[in-house]
PDB file of C-alpha atoms in Angstrom:
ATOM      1  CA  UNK A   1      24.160 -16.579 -45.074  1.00  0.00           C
ATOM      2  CA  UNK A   2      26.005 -14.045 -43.300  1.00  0.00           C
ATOM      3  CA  UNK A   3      23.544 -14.460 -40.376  1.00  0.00           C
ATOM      4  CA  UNK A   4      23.890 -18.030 -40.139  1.00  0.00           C
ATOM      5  CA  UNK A   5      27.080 -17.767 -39.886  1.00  0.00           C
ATOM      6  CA  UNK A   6      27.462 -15.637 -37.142  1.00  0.00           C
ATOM      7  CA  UNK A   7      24.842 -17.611 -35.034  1.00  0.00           C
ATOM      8  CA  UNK A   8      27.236 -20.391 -35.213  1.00  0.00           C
ATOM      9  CA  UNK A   9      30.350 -18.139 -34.547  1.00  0.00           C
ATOM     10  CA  UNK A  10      28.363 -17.074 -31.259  1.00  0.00           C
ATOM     11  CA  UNK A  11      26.779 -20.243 -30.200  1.00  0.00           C
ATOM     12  CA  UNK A  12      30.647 -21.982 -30.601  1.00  0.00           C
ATOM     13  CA  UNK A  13      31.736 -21.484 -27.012  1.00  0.00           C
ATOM     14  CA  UNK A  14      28.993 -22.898 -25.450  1.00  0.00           C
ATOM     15  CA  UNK A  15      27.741 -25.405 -27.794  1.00  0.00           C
ATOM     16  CA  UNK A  16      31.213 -27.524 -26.387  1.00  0.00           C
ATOM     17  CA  UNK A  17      29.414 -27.540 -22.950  1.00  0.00           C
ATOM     18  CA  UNK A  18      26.390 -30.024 -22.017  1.00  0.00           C
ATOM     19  CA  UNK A  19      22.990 -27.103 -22.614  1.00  0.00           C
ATOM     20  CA  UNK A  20      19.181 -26.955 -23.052  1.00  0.00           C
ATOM     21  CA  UNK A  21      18.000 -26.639 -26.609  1.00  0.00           C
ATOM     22  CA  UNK A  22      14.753 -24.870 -26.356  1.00  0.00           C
ATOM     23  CA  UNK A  23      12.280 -24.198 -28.962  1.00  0.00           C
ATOM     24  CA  UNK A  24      11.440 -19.898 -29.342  1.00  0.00           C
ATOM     25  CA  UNK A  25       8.432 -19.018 -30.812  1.00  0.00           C
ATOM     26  CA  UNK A  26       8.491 -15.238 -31.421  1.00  0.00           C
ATOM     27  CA  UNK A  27       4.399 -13.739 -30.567  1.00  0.00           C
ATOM     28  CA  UNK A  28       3.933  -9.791 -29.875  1.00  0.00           C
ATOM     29  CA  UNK A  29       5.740  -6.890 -29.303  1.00  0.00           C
ATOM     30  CA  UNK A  30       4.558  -3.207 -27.264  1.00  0.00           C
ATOM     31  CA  UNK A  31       5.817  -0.384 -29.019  1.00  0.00           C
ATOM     32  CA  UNK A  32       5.806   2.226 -25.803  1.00  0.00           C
ATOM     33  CA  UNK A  33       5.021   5.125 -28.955  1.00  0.00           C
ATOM     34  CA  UNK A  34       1.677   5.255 -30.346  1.00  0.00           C
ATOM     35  CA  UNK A  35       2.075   7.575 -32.763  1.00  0.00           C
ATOM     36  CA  UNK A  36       3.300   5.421 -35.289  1.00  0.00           C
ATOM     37  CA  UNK A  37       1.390   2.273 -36.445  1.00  0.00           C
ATOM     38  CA  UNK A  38       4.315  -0.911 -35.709  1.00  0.00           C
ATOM     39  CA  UNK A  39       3.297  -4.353 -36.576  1.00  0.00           C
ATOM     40  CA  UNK A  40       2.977  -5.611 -33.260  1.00  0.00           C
ATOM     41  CA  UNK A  41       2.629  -9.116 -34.289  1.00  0.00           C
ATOM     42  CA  UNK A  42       5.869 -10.560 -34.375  1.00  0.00           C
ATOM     43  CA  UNK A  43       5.552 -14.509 -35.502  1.00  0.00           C
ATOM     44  CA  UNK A  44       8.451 -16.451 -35.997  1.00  0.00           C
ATOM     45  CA  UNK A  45      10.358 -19.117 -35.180  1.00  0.00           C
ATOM     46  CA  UNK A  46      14.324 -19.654 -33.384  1.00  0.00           C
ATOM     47  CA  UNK A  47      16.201 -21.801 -31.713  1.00  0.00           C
ATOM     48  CA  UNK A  48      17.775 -20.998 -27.931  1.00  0.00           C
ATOM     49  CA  UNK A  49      20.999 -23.186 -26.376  1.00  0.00           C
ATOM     50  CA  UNK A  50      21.266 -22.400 -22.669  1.00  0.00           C
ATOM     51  CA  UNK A  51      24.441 -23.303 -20.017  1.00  0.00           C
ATOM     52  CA  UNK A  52      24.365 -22.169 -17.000  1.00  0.00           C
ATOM     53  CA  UNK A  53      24.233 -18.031 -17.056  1.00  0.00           C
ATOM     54  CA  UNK A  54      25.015 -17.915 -20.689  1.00  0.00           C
ATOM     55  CA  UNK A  55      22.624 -18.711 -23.508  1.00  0.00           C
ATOM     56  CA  UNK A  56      22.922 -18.390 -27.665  1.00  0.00           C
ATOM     57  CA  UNK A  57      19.713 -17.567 -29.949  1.00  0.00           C
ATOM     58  CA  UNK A  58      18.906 -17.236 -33.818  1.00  0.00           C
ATOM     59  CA  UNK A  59      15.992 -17.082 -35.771  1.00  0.00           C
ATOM     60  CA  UNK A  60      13.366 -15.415 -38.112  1.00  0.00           C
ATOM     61  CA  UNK A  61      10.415 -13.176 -37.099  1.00  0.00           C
ATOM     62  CA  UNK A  62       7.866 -10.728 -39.027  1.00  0.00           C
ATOM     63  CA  UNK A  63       9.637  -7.268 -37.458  1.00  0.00           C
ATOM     64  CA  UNK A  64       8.068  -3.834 -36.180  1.00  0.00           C
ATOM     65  CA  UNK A  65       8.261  -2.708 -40.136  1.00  0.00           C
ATOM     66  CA  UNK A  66       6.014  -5.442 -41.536  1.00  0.00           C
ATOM     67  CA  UNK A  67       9.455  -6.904 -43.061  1.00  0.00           C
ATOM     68  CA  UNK A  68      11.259 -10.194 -42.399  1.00  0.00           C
ATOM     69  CA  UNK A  69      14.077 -10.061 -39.785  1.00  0.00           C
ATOM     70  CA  UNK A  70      16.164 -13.106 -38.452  1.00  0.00           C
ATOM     71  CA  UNK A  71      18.852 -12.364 -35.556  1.00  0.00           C
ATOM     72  CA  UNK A  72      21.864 -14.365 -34.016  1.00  0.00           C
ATOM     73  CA  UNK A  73      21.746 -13.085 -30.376  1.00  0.00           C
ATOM     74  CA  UNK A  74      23.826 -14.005 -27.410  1.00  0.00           C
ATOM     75  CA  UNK A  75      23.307 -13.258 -23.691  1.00  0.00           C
ATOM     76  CA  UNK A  76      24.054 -13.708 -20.295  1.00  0.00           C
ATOM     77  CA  UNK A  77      21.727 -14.148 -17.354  1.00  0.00           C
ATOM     78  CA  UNK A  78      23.542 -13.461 -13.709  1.00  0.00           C
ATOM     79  CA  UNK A  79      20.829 -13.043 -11.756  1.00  0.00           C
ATOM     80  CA  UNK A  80      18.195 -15.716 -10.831  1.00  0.00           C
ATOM     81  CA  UNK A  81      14.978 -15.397  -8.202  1.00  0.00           C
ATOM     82  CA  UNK A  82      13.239 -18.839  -8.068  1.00  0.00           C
ATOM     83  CA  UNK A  83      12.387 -19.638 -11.797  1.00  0.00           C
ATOM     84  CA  UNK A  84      12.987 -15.771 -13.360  1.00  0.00           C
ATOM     85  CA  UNK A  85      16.175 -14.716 -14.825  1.00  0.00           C
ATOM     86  CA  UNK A  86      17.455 -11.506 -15.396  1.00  0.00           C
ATOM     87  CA  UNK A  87      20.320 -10.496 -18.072  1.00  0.00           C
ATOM     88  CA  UNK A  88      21.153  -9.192 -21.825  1.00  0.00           C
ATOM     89  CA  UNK A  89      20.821  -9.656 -25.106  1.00  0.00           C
ATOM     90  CA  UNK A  90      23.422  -8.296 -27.799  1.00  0.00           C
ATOM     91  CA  UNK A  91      23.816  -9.437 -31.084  1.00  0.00           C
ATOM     92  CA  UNK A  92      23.292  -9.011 -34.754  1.00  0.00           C
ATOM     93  CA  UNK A  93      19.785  -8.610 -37.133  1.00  0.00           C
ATOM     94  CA  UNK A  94      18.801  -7.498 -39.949  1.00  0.00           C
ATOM     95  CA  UNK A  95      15.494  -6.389 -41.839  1.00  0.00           C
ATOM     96  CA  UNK A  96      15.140  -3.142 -40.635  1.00  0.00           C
ATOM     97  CA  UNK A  97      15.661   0.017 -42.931  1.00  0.00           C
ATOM     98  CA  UNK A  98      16.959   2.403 -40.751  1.00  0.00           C
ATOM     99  CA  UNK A  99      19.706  -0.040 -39.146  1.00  0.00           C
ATOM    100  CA  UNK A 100      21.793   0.000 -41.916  1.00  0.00           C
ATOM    101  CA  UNK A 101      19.996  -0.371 -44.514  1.00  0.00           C
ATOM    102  CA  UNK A 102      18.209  -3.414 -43.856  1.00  0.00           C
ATOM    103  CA  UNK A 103      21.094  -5.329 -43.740  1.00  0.00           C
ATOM    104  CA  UNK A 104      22.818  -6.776 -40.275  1.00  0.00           C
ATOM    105  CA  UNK A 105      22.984  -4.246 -37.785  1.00  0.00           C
ATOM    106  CA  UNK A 106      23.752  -4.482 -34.123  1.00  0.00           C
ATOM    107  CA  UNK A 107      20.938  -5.612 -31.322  1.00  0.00           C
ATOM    108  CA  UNK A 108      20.812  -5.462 -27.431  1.00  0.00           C
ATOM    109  CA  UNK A 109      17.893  -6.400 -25.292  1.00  0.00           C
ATOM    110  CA  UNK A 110      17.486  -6.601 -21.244  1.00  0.00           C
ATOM    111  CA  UNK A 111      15.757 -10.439 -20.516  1.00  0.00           C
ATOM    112  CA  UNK A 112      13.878 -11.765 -18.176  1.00  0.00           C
ATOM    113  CA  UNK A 113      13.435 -15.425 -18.361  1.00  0.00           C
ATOM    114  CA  UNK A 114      10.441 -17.745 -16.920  1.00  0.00           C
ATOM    115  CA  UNK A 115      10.779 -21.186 -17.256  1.00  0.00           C
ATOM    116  CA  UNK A 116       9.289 -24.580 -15.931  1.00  0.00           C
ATOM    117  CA  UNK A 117      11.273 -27.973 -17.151  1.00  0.00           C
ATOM    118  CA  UNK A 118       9.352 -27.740 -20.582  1.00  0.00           C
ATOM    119  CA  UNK A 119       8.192 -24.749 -21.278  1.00  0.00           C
ATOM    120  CA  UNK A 120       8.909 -21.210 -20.545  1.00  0.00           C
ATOM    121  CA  UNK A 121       8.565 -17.251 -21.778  1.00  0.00           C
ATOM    122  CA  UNK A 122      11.507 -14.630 -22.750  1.00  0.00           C
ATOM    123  CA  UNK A 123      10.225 -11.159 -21.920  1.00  0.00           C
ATOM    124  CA  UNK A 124      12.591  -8.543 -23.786  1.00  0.00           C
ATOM    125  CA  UNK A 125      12.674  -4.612 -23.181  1.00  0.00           C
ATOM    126  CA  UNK A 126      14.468  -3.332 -26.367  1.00  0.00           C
ATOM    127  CA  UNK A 127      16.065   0.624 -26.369  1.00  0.00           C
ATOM    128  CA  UNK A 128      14.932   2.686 -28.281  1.00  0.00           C
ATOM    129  CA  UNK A 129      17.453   2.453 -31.490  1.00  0.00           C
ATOM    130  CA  UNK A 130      17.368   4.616 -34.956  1.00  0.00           C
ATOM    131  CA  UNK A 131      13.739   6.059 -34.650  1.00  0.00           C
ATOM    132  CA  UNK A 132      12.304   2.846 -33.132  1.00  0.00           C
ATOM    133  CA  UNK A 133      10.763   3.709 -29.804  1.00  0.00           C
ATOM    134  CA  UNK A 134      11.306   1.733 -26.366  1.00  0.00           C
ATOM    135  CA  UNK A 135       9.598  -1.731 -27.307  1.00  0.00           C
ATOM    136  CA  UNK A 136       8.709  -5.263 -25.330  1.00  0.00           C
ATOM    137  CA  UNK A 137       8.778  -8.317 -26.671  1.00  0.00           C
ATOM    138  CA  UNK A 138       7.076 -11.926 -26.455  1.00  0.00           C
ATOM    139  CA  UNK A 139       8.754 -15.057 -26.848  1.00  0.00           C
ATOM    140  CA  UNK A 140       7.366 -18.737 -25.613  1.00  0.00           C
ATOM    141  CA  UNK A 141      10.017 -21.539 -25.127  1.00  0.00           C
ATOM    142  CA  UNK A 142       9.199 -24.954 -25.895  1.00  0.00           C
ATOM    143  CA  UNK A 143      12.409 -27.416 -24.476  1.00  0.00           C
ATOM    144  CA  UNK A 144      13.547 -30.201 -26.486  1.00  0.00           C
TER     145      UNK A 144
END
Protein backbone atom coordinates (compact mmCIF):
# COMPACT_ATOMS: atom_id res chain seq x y z
CA UNK A 1 0.00 0.00 0.00
CA UNK A 2 2.76 2.11 0.95
CA UNK A 3 4.17 1.67 -2.60
CA UNK A 4 1.14 2.61 -4.29
CA UNK A 5 1.01 5.36 -2.66
CA UNK A 6 4.10 6.83 -3.36
CA UNK A 7 3.80 6.05 -7.17
CA UNK A 8 0.94 8.36 -7.11
CA UNK A 9 2.74 10.98 -4.85
CA UNK A 10 5.53 10.91 -7.69
CA UNK A 11 3.53 10.61 -10.79
CA UNK A 12 1.25 13.89 -9.29
CA UNK A 13 3.23 16.63 -10.99
CA UNK A 14 3.17 15.37 -14.21
CA UNK A 15 0.07 13.45 -14.44
CA UNK A 16 -1.62 17.41 -14.60
CA UNK A 17 0.28 17.73 -17.97
CA UNK A 18 -0.97 16.06 -21.41
CA UNK A 19 1.79 12.48 -21.39
CA UNK A 20 2.28 9.05 -23.03
CA UNK A 21 1.04 6.13 -21.01
CA UNK A 22 3.18 3.29 -22.06
CA UNK A 23 2.89 -0.26 -21.22
CA UNK A 24 6.56 -1.79 -19.34
CA UNK A 25 7.08 -5.21 -19.48
CA UNK A 26 10.05 -6.04 -17.21
CA UNK A 27 12.38 -9.22 -19.26
CA UNK A 28 16.19 -9.82 -18.10
CA UNK A 29 18.70 -8.43 -16.15
CA UNK A 30 23.04 -8.88 -16.45
CA UNK A 31 24.46 -9.17 -13.20
CA UNK A 32 28.25 -7.86 -14.21
CA UNK A 33 29.38 -10.61 -11.03
CA UNK A 34 29.33 -14.16 -11.76
CA UNK A 35 30.13 -15.45 -8.74
CA UNK A 36 26.87 -15.45 -7.36
CA UNK A 37 23.88 -17.20 -9.07
CA UNK A 38 21.04 -13.90 -9.56
CA UNK A 39 17.80 -14.70 -11.14
CA UNK A 40 18.34 -13.03 -14.23
CA UNK A 41 14.87 -13.35 -15.37
CA UNK A 42 13.09 -10.48 -14.29
CA UNK A 43 9.18 -10.76 -15.56
CA UNK A 44 6.82 -8.32 -14.61
CA UNK A 45 4.62 -5.90 -15.45
CA UNK A 46 4.41 -1.56 -14.87
CA UNK A 47 3.06 1.21 -16.07
CA UNK A 48 5.33 4.41 -17.50
CA UNK A 49 3.68 8.25 -17.93
CA UNK A 50 6.09 10.32 -20.01
CA UNK A 51 6.10 14.51 -20.62
CA UNK A 52 8.53 15.88 -22.23
CA UNK A 53 12.11 15.14 -20.28
CA UNK A 54 10.35 13.85 -17.27
CA UNK A 55 8.68 10.47 -16.94
CA UNK A 56 6.93 8.47 -13.72
CA UNK A 57 7.04 4.46 -13.42
CA UNK A 58 5.60 1.68 -10.98
CA UNK A 59 5.24 -1.81 -11.08
CA UNK A 60 5.96 -5.49 -10.03
CA UNK A 61 8.83 -7.74 -11.23
CA UNK A 62 10.42 -11.25 -10.06
CA UNK A 63 13.89 -9.45 -8.56
CA UNK A 64 17.71 -10.58 -8.64
CA UNK A 65 16.77 -12.69 -5.23
CA UNK A 66 14.08 -14.91 -6.75
CA UNK A 67 11.56 -12.63 -4.56
CA UNK A 68 8.76 -10.29 -5.64
CA UNK A 69 9.69 -6.57 -5.92
CA UNK A 70 7.38 -3.67 -7.21
CA UNK A 71 9.00 0.00 -7.46
CA UNK A 72 7.54 3.62 -7.90
CA UNK A 73 10.41 5.27 -9.90
CA UNK A 74 10.71 8.71 -11.32
CA UNK A 75 13.21 10.14 -13.84
CA UNK A 76 14.33 12.64 -16.04
CA UNK A 77 15.70 12.32 -19.54
CA UNK A 78 17.76 15.67 -20.80
CA UNK A 79 19.47 14.38 -23.41
CA UNK A 80 18.00 13.06 -26.73
CA UNK A 81 20.01 11.72 -30.12
CA UNK A 82 17.36 10.84 -32.78
CA UNK A 83 15.02 8.27 -31.01
CA UNK A 84 17.53 7.38 -27.74
CA UNK A 85 17.26 9.11 -24.52
CA UNK A 86 19.57 9.40 -21.91
CA UNK A 87 18.74 10.23 -18.03
CA UNK A 88 17.95 8.74 -14.34
CA UNK A 89 16.03 6.79 -12.44
CA UNK A 90 15.53 7.33 -8.53
CA UNK A 91 12.91 6.09 -6.56
CA UNK A 92 11.61 3.64 -4.06
CA UNK A 93 11.35 -0.61 -4.06
CA UNK A 94 11.12 -3.09 -2.08
CA UNK A 95 11.68 -7.01 -1.97
CA UNK A 96 15.12 -7.14 -1.45
CA UNK A 97 16.67 -8.39 1.95
CA UNK A 98 19.58 -6.50 2.25
CA UNK A 99 17.82 -3.00 1.41
CA UNK A 100 16.22 -2.73 4.47
CA UNK A 101 14.93 -5.55 5.17
CA UNK A 102 12.88 -6.25 2.30
CA UNK A 103 10.84 -3.50 2.83
CA UNK A 104 10.98 -0.01 0.62
CA UNK A 105 14.33 1.08 0.18
CA UNK A 106 15.76 3.70 -2.09
CA UNK A 107 16.54 3.00 -6.09
CA UNK A 108 18.55 4.94 -8.81
CA UNK A 109 19.20 3.77 -12.30
CA UNK A 110 21.02 5.61 -15.45
CA UNK A 111 18.31 5.11 -18.71
CA UNK A 112 18.56 4.98 -21.98
CA UNK A 113 15.37 5.05 -23.84
CA UNK A 114 14.51 3.65 -27.54
CA UNK A 115 11.32 4.26 -28.77
CA UNK A 116 9.24 4.22 -32.12
CA UNK A 117 5.42 5.72 -31.84
CA UNK A 118 4.27 2.26 -30.34
CA UNK A 119 6.70 0.49 -29.03
CA UNK A 120 10.01 0.96 -27.47
CA UNK A 121 12.90 -0.56 -24.89
CA UNK A 122 14.26 0.99 -21.40
CA UNK A 123 17.85 -0.15 -21.00
CA UNK A 124 18.87 0.46 -17.19
CA UNK A 125 22.55 0.27 -15.68
CA UNK A 126 21.86 -0.11 -11.89
CA UNK A 127 25.04 0.64 -9.15
CA UNK A 128 26.09 -1.62 -7.42
CA UNK A 129 23.97 -1.18 -3.95
CA UNK A 130 24.20 -3.41 -0.53
CA UNK A 131 26.15 -6.49 -1.98
CA UNK A 132 24.31 -6.41 -5.34
CA UNK A 133 26.88 -6.06 -8.07
CA UNK A 134 26.73 -3.49 -11.14
CA UNK A 135 23.54 -4.91 -13.04
CA UNK A 136 21.56 -4.08 -16.59
CA UNK A 137 18.26 -4.29 -17.07
CA UNK A 138 15.50 -5.07 -19.85
CA UNK A 139 12.35 -3.42 -20.19
CA UNK A 140 9.96 -3.38 -23.55
CA UNK A 141 7.37 -0.50 -23.83
CA UNK A 142 4.17 -1.09 -25.36
CA UNK A 143 2.23 2.70 -25.84
CA UNK A 144 -1.31 3.00 -25.16
Amino acid sequence: MKTIALAFALLAPIAAQAGDVWLNINAVSHHFNTEHKFNQNNVGVGVEYQHGDYLAMAGRYNNSMGYPSRYALAGWLPLQYGPVRLGALAGALDGYPAINGGKVGPAAALLAQIAGDRVGVNLMLLPPFKGAPLTAGLQFRIKF
